[in-house]
Short mmCIF file of C-alpha atoms and ligand atoms in Angstrom, two decimals:
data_model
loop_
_atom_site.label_atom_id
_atom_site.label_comp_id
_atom_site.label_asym_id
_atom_site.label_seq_id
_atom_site.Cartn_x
_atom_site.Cartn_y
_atom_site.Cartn_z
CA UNK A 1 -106.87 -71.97 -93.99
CA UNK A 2 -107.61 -74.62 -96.77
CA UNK A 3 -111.18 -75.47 -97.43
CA UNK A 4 -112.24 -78.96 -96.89
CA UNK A 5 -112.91 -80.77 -99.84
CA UNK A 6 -115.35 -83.83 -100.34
CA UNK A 7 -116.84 -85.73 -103.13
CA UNK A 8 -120.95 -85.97 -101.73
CA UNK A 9 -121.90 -83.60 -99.29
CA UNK A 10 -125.27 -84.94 -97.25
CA UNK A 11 -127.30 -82.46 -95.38
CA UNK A 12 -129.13 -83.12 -93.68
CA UNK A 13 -129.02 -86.44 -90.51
CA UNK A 14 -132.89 -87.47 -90.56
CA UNK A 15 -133.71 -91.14 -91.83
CA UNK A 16 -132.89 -90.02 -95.27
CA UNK A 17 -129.54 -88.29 -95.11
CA UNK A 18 -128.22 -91.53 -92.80
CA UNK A 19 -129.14 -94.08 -94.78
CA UNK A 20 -127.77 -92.30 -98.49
CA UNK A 21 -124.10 -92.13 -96.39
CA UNK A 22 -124.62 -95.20 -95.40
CA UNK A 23 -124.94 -96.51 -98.65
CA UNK A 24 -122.41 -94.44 -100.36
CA UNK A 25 -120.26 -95.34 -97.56
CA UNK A 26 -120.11 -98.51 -99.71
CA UNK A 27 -118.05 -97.03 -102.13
CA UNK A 28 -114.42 -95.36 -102.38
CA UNK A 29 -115.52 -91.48 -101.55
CA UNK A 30 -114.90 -88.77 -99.31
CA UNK A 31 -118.42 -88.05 -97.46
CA UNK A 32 -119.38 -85.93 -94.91
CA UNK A 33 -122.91 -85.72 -93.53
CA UNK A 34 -123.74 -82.28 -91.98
CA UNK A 35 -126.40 -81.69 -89.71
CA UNK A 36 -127.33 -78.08 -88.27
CA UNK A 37 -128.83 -79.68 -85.10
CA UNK A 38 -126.46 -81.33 -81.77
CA UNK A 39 -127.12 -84.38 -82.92
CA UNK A 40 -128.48 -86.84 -85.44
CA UNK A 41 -132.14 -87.61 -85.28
CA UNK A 42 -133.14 -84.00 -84.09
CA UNK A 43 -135.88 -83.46 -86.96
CA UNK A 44 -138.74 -85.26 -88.37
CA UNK A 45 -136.93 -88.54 -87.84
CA UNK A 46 -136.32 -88.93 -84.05
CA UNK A 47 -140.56 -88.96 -83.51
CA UNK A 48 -143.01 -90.03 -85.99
CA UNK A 49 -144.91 -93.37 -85.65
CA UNK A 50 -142.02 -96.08 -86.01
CA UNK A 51 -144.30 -97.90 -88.68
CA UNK A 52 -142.45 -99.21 -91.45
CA UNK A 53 -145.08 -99.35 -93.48
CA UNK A 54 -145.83 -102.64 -95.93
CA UNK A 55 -147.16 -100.35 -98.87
CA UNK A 56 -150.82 -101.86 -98.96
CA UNK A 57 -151.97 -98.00 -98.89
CA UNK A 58 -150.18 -96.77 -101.77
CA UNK A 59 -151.04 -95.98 -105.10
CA UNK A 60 -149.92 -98.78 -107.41
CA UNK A 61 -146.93 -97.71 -110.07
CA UNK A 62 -145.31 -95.07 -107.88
CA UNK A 63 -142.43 -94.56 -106.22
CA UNK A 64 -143.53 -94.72 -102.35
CA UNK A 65 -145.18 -97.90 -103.70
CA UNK A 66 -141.91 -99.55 -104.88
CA UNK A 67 -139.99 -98.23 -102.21
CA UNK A 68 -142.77 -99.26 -99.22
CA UNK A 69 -142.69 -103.03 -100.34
CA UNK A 70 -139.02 -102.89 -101.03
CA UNK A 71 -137.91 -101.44 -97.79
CA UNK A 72 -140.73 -104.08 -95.89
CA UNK A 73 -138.39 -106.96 -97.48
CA UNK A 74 -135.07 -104.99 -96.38
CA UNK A 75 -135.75 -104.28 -92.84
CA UNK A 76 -135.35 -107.37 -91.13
CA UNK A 77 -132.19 -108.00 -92.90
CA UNK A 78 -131.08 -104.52 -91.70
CA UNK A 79 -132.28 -104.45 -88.58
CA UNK A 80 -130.14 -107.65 -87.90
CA UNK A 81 -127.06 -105.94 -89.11
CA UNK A 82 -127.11 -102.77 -87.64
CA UNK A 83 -128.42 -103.71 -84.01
CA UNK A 84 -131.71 -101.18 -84.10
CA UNK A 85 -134.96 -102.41 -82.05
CA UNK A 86 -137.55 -103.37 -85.36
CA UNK A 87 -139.99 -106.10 -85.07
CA UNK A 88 -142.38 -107.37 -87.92
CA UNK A 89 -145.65 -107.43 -85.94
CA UNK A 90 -147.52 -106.82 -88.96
CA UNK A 91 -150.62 -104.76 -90.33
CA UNK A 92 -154.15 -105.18 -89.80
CA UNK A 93 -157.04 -102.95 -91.54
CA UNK A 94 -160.00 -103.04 -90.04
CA UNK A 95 -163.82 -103.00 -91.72
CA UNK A 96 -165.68 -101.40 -88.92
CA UNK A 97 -169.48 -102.94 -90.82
CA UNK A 98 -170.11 -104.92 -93.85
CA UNK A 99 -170.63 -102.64 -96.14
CA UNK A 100 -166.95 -101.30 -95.47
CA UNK A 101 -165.55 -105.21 -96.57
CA UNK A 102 -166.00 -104.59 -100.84
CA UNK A 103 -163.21 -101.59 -99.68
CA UNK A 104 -161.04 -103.99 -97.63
CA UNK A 105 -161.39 -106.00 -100.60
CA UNK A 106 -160.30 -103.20 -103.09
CA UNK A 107 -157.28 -101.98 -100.68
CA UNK A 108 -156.13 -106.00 -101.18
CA UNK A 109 -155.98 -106.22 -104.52
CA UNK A 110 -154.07 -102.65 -104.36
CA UNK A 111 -151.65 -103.94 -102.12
CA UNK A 112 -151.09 -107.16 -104.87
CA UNK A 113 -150.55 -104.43 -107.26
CA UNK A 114 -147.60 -103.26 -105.30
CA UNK A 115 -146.46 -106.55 -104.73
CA UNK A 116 -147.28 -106.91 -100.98
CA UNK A 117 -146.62 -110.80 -99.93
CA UNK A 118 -148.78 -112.97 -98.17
CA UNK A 119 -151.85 -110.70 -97.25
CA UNK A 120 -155.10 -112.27 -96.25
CA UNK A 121 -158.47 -111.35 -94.84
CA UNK A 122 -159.52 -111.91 -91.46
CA UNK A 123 -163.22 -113.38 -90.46
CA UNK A 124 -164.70 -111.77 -87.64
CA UNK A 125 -163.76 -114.91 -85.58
CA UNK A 126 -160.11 -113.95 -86.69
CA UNK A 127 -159.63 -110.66 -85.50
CA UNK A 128 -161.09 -111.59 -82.25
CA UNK A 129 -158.85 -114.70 -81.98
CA UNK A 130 -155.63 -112.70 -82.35
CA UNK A 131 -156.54 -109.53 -81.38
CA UNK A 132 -158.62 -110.05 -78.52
CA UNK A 133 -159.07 -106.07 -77.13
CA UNK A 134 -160.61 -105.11 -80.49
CA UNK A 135 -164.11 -104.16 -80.76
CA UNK A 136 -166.11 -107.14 -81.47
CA UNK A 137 -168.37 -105.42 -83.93
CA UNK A 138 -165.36 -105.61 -86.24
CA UNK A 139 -166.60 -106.75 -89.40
CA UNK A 140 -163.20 -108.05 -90.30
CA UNK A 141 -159.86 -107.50 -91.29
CA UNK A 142 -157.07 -107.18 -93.96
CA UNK A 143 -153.23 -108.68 -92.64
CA UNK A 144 -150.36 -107.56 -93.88
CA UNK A 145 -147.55 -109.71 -91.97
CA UNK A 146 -144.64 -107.39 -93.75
CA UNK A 147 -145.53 -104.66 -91.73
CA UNK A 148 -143.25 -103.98 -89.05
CA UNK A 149 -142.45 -101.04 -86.53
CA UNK A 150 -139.16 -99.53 -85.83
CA UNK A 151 -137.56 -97.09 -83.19
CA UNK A 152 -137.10 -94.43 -85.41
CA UNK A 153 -134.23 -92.62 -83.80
CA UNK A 154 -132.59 -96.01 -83.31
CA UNK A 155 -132.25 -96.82 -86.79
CA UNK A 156 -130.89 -93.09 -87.40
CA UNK A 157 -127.88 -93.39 -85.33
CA UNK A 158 -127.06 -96.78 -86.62
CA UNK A 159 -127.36 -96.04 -89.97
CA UNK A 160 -125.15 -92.83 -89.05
CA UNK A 161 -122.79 -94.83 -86.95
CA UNK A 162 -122.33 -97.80 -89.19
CA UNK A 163 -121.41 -95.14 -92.53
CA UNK A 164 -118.94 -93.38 -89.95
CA UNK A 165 -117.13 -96.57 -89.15
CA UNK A 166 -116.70 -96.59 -92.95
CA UNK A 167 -115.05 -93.82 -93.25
CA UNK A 168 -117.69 -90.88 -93.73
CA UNK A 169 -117.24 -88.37 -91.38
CA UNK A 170 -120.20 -86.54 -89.75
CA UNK A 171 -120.05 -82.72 -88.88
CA UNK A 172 -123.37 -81.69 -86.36
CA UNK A 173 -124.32 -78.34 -85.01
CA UNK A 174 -123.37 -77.59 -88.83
CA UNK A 175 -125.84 -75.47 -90.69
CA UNK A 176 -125.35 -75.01 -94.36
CA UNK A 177 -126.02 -71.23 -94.91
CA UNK A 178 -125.58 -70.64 -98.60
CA UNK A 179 -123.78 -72.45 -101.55
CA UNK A 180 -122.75 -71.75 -105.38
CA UNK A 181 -122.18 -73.76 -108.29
CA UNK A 182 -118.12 -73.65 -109.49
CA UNK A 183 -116.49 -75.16 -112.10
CA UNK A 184 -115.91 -78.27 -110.13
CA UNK A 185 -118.54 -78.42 -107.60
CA UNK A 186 -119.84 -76.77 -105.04
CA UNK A 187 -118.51 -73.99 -102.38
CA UNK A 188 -120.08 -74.36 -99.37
CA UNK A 189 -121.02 -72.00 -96.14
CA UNK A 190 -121.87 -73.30 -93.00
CA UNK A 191 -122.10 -71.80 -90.06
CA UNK A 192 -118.53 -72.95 -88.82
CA UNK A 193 -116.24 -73.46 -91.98
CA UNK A 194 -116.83 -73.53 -95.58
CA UNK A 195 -116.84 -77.02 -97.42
CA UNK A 196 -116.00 -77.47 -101.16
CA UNK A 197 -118.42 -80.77 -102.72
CA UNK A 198 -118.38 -82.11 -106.18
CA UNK A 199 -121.81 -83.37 -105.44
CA UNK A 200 -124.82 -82.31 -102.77
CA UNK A 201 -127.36 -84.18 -101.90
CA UNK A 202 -130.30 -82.00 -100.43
CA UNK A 203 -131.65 -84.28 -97.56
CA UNK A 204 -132.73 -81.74 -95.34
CA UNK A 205 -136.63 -82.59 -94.29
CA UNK A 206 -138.66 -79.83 -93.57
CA UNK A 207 -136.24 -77.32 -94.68
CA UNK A 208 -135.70 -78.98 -98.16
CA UNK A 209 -137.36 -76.10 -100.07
CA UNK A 210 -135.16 -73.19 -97.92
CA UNK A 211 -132.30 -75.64 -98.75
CA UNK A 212 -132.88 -75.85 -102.60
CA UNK A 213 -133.73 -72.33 -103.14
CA UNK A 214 -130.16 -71.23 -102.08
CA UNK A 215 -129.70 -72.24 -105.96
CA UNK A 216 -132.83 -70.64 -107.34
CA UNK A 217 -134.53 -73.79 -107.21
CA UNK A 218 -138.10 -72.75 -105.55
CA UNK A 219 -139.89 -75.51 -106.78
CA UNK A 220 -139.98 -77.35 -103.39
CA UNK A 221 -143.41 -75.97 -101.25
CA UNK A 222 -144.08 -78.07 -98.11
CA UNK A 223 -147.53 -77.59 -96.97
CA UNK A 224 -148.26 -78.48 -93.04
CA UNK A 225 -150.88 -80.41 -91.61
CA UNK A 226 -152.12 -81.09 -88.46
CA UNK A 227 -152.54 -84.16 -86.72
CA UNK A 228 -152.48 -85.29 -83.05
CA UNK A 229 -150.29 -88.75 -81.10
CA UNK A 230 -151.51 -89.95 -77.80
CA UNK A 231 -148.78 -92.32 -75.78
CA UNK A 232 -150.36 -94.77 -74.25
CA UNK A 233 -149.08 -95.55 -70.73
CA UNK A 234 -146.36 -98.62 -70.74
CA UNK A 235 -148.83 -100.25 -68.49
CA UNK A 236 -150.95 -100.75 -71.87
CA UNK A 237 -148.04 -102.21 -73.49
CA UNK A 238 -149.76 -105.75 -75.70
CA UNK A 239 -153.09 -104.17 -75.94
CA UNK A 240 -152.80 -104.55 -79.55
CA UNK A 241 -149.89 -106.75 -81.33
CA UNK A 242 -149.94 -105.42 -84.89
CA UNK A 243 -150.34 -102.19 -86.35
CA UNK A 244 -154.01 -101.22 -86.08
CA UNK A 245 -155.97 -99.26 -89.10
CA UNK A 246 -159.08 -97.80 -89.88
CA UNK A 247 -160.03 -98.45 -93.61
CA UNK A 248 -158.40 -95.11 -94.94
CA UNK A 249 -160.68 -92.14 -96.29
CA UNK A 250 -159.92 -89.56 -99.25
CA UNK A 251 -158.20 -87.16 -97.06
CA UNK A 252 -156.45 -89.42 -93.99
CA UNK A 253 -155.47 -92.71 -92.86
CA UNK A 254 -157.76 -92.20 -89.73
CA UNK A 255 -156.79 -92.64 -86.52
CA UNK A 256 -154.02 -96.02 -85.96
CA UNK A 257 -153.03 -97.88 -82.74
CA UNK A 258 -149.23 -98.55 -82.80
CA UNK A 259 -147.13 -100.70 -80.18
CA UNK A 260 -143.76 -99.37 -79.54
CA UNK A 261 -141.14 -101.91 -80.54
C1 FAD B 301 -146.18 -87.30 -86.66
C2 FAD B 301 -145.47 -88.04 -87.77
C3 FAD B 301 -145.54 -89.43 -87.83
C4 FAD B 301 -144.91 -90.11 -88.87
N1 FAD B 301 -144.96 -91.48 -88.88
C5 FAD B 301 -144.28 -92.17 -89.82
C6 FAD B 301 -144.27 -93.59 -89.79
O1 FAD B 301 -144.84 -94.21 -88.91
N2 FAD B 301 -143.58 -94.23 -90.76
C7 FAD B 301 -142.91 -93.55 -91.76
O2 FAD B 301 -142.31 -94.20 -92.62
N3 FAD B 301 -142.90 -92.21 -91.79
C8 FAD B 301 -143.56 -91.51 -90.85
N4 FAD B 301 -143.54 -90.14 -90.86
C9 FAD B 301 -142.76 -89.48 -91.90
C10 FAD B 301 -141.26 -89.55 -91.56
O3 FAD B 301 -141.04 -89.22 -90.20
C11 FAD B 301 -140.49 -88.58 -92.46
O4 FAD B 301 -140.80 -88.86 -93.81
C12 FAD B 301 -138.99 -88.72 -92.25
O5 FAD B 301 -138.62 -88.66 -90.89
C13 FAD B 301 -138.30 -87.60 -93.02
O6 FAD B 301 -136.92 -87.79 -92.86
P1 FAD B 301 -135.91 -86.75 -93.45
O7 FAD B 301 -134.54 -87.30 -93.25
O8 FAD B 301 -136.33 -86.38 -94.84
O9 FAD B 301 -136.16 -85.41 -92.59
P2 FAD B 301 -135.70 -85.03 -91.10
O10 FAD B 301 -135.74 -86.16 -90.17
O11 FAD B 301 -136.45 -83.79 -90.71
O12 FAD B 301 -134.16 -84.66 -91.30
C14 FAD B 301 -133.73 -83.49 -91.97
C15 FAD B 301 -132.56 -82.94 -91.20
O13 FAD B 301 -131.97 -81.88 -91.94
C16 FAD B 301 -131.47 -80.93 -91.01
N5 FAD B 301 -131.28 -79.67 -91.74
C17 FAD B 301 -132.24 -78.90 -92.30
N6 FAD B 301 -131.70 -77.82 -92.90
C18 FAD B 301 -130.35 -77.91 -92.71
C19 FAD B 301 -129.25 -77.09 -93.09
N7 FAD B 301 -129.42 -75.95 -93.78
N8 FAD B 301 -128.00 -77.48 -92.72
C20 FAD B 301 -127.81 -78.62 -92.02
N9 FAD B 301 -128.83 -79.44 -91.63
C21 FAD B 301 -130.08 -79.09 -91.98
C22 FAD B 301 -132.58 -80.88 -89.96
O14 FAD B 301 -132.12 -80.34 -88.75
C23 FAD B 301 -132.96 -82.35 -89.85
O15 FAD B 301 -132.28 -83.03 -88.82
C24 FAD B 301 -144.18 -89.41 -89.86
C25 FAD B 301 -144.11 -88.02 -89.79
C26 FAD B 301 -144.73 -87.34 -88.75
C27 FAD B 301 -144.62 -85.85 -88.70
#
């Protein structure tokens, strides 16, 4: 039997894996995007929050940074092409007293750093006007508008989909078990059928670290943390209209309210 041969091997089909085929699908190449799950979507990506975040929180001259207030400006345009449920509801940080409205002012002028558009405080007056079931001893708030939310396993299969209608071809219930360096590339073992790549890109989430240390690369370490999501009932659903949060403290963004899409 002949080994398969590609030029970019993805695995990996969370959020990041879908949209690098998609991209590359841009370009004259033989992909393939192999995911050790049924389906696409199966890992981190089919259930986090759905916030695509408008990079007011991050630290000024990093990556996440440029890539937060980058992606804000992309997603609408995206969203439009690829037929995923996304809405730009926008962000709102709250200042639960007055003394907590010097850091709402700090986080703004971070977020100009990063080149977040249009934000602007909110009186007391204004938070109650357009977010009515808030507390009213809200001191105020911060509004992003770029902020938007997103059905996160949505916009995996259409990034997926759209980069296999251009020719990439997806392989699932795929795991890569082990790989080597040749003179050429890479040889590949998978659980079904081994692959030959001239390039691999190591999208695989949680199990990025396992992944790279198949080359002797241990320099990945994921460290867990716990945290908790309640689901409101649909019942609930305009309780809130933008993306609700605390002012954040050194170790967590506190505790958000998020509408589903
Ligand atoms: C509770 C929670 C809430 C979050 N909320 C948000 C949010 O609101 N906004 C936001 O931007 N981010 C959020 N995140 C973070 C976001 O979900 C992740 O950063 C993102 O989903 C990671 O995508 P990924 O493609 O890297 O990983 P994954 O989605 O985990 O994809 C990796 C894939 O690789 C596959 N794989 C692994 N090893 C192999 C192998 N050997 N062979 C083949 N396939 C393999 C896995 O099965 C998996 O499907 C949240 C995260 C959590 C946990």
């Amino acid at each position: 039997m002949s080994i398969p041969e590609v030029d970019v091997l993805v695995i990996g089909a969370g959020v990041v894996g879908a949209a690098l085929i998609r991209e590359l699908s841009r370009y004259q190449l033989d992909l393939l995007l192999v995911e050790k799950e049924v389906d696409v979507s199966f890992g981190t990506s089919k259930a986090n929050s759905g916030i695509v975040h408008s990079g007011i929180h991050d630290q000024p001259g990093t990556l996440k940074a440029q890539f937060s207030v980058q992606g804000c400006r992309l997603f609408p345009e995206l969203a439009a092409q690829l037929g995923f449920s996304y809405k730009q509801n926008g962000a709102i940080v709250v200042a639960r007293s007055r003394a907590e409205l010097s850091r709402l002012e700090k986080l703004a002028e971070n977020g100009r750093a990063n080149g977040v558009q249009d934000l602007s405080s909110l009186s007391q007056e204004d938070l109650r006007r357009i977010e009515p079931n808030l507390s009213p001893e809200l001191a105020g708030g911060l509004l992003a508008p770029s902020g938007g939310i997103v059905t996160p396993f949505e916009l995996v299969f259409a990034l997926t989909e759209n980069a296999v209608a251009n020719g990439a071809k997806l392989m699932v219930d795929t795991e890569v078990l082990w790989f080597k360096q040749e003179k050429d590339g890479f040889l590949v073992r998978t659980n079904r059928q081994p692959i030959r790549a001239k390039v691999i890109v190591n999208a695989a989430g949680l199990y990025a670290g396992e992944v790279a240390a198949m080359i002797g690369d241990h320099s990945i370490r994921l460290y867990a943390r716990k945290g908790e999501e309640y689901l409101f009932d649909r019942k609930l659903k305009g309780l809130v209209h933008q993306t609700i949060f605390p002012l954040p403290s050194q170790v967590t963004k506190g505790i958000l309210v998020i509408p589903t899409v």
